[in-house]
Amino acid sequence: MSRLAGSEAPLTTDLTTRADTWLTAFQDALAARDVERAVSLFAEDCYWRDLVSFTWNLLTVEGRDAVADLLRNTLEHTDPHDFALVGEPTEADGVTEAWLSFETATGRGTAHVRLVDGKVWTLLTTLDELKGHEEPRRTSRPKGVEHGADRKRVTWLERRESEQAELGYATQPEVVVIGGGQGGIALGARLRQLGVPTIVVERNQRPGDSWRRRYKSLALHDPVWYDHLPYLPFPDNWPVFAPKDKIGDWLEMYARVMELNYWGSTTARSAAYDEREQRWSLTVDRDGQEVTLSPRQLVFALGVSGKPNVPVLPGQEKFLGDQHHSSQHPGPDAYAGKKAVVIGSNNSAHDICGALWEAGAEVTMVQRSSTCVIKSDSLMEHGLGPLYSERAVESGVDTRTADLIFASLPYRIMNEFQKPIYDTIREQDAGFYEKLERAGFELDFGDDDSGLFMKYLRRGSGYYIDVGAAQLVADGSVRLVKGQVSELTEREVVLEDGTRLEADLVVYATGFGSMNGLAADIVGEQVADRVGKVWGLGSGTTKDPGPWEGEQRNMWKPTQQQALWFHGGNLHQSRHYSLYLALQLKARAEGIPTPVYGLQSTHHTS
Ligand SMILES: Cc1cc2nc3c(=O)[nH]c(=O)nc-3n(C[C@H](O)[C@H](O)[C@H](O)COP(=O)(O)OP(=O)(O)OC[C@H]3O[C@@H](n4cnc5c(N)ncnc54)[C@H](O)[C@@H]3O)c2cc1C
């Protein structure tokens, strides 16, 4: 974005005055409940993203009219006050950036503003904590022991054991989180710190199993700086790209030391909401025993990549070799010397092709549609590096700051910020792309050339972060064929153009469906349809149908079904957005009024 390209910086004192002038006027207008005056401090082209602090929602409004509407509907009860500049404002290319703290009637928050010509271009407001319900940290941390002599002393272990024995049986949790992957675990940790009685139910036996069960060669595609969990960052010697089983172990340790009530080997079967009681009736199978839980709030953390898309093809029943979805792929060991056909050309397809080739299989990749391929090093350098890297840490950008800077970019214009990153990468890696295209690989960089990350946010698919397999495709070590599969025979995969591929193994690296589909299995089609599609921005680009939502549909915010929530995403999103979801749940647990502004409507039923 040219506006943010570097230029001569004015004196800090001038910048502070500039930011202060705006802030004083803004605060005065808000205090006077003068919506028109407040709106006049926004540019015509403006965005206000609010994470819970004004709207009890995750919402971005665009343009002055929308800002006015937000203020008219929220100002009185939000009562924002005590705005103050935090640190020194900065300026680049005519945009002044400043961090602010502020308070509302119910909480304390952080804001970030970008001013152009003294008016708001972008504003981010976020709720950090609820007054009177702050997390017990630092000076208010628990003592952990009662010094003195007490014949009725109860130890920490005894307390934990009785909590674990009673919760869900003698007492009911406020919240049940279904799905104990990293998403459910991070949310569970936050709710524990906020004192919200919570059970996390997980089909697998142990925390971390959802990573352990993935294909053998998997390591995180995102680097460590992007992946920290709340409260307990990875140590400084943690690998840049953690192998999946190591992440599994970390999650298991984390769930234990963060004192989660984690019910492993527990499958949620069905749930219905009782309007009168304002509680869910949730039936779970806990290690073979049926238990009915009645939480007030139900969170689905079932995984954005949770429901495998398995194509139904004629002849599958005749095929004599092994066939499975990528999520069921056991790894390459059994396939040395065998013929493997991997259908798909995104992350899992490449990872699995690479591992099969390393094991000595004869591998063919079937590319059905174009893919965005970005070399991991290039993504680290240009995409994530400025916010999530050792270089960012050294320049003082800690994880929270990075998360907030990232959150401060409205989705509507994020593609404009992303495009130059991928333009640079395409230029830098031109030779690499040329080789791939020469091998027949169909590349894309998103409908509007905004690259991999926008594809992730819009559709959660369509890309490969290259850690080596692209080279195998480029040099023909992995054979590439393009087209749609029409059928399987006893020993072959047959494409629509008549190409026949001999196969001992077929892997369907064909992606995952919306979490809505998984939720429907538990709450029923009717409730799932009332909620609508989960994920996507409504950009109208491939696989992200409109209308424009401006936030990730149904994620971390109130839905059309009372007391039903969705949580998940990559490690960064799980970390960052679990805070806002936890605060919304805590407020409800405490009976704090939570008037939701701009409740999303339903689009695209399951
Ligand atoms: C191959 C692959 C590579 C990836 N690489 C990365 C990466 O590098 N970095 C990153 O951040 N993300 C990555 N992701 C995305 C990844 O899916 C998520 O980051 C992560 O798994 C999401 O965590 P989650 O808790 O939301 O979902 P999941 O880990 O999918 O957890 C959902 C859990 O819900 C449980 N569950 C489902 N139904 C029920 C039920 N009825 N009852 C009880 N439990 C149930 C499942 O068993 C599962 O454990 C990758 C995904 C895949 C598939």
Coordinates of C-alpha atoms in Angstrom, one line a residue, residues 13 18 30 49 112 117 174 266 306 322 358 425 428 437 442 542 604:
T13 CA 6.4 16.0 19.3
R18 CA -1.4 15.7 15.9
L30 CA -18.1 10.9 22.4
R49 CA -13.1 -2.5 13.3
H112 CA -5.1 1.7 17.2
D117 CA -4.9 14.6 7.2
E174 CA -21.2 -22.7 32.2
T266 CA -15.6 -38.2 24.7
G306 CA -12.3 -31.0 10.4
D322 CA -5.6 -48.5 -0.7
E358 CA 11.2 -39.9 -0.3
I425 CA 7.8 -12.7 -4.2
Q428 CA 12.1 -12.6 -6.6
E437 CA 4.9 -23.7 -15.1
E442 CA -1.2 -24.3 -13.1
T542 CA -13.7 -18.3 -5.7
H604 CA -25.3 -20.1 2.5

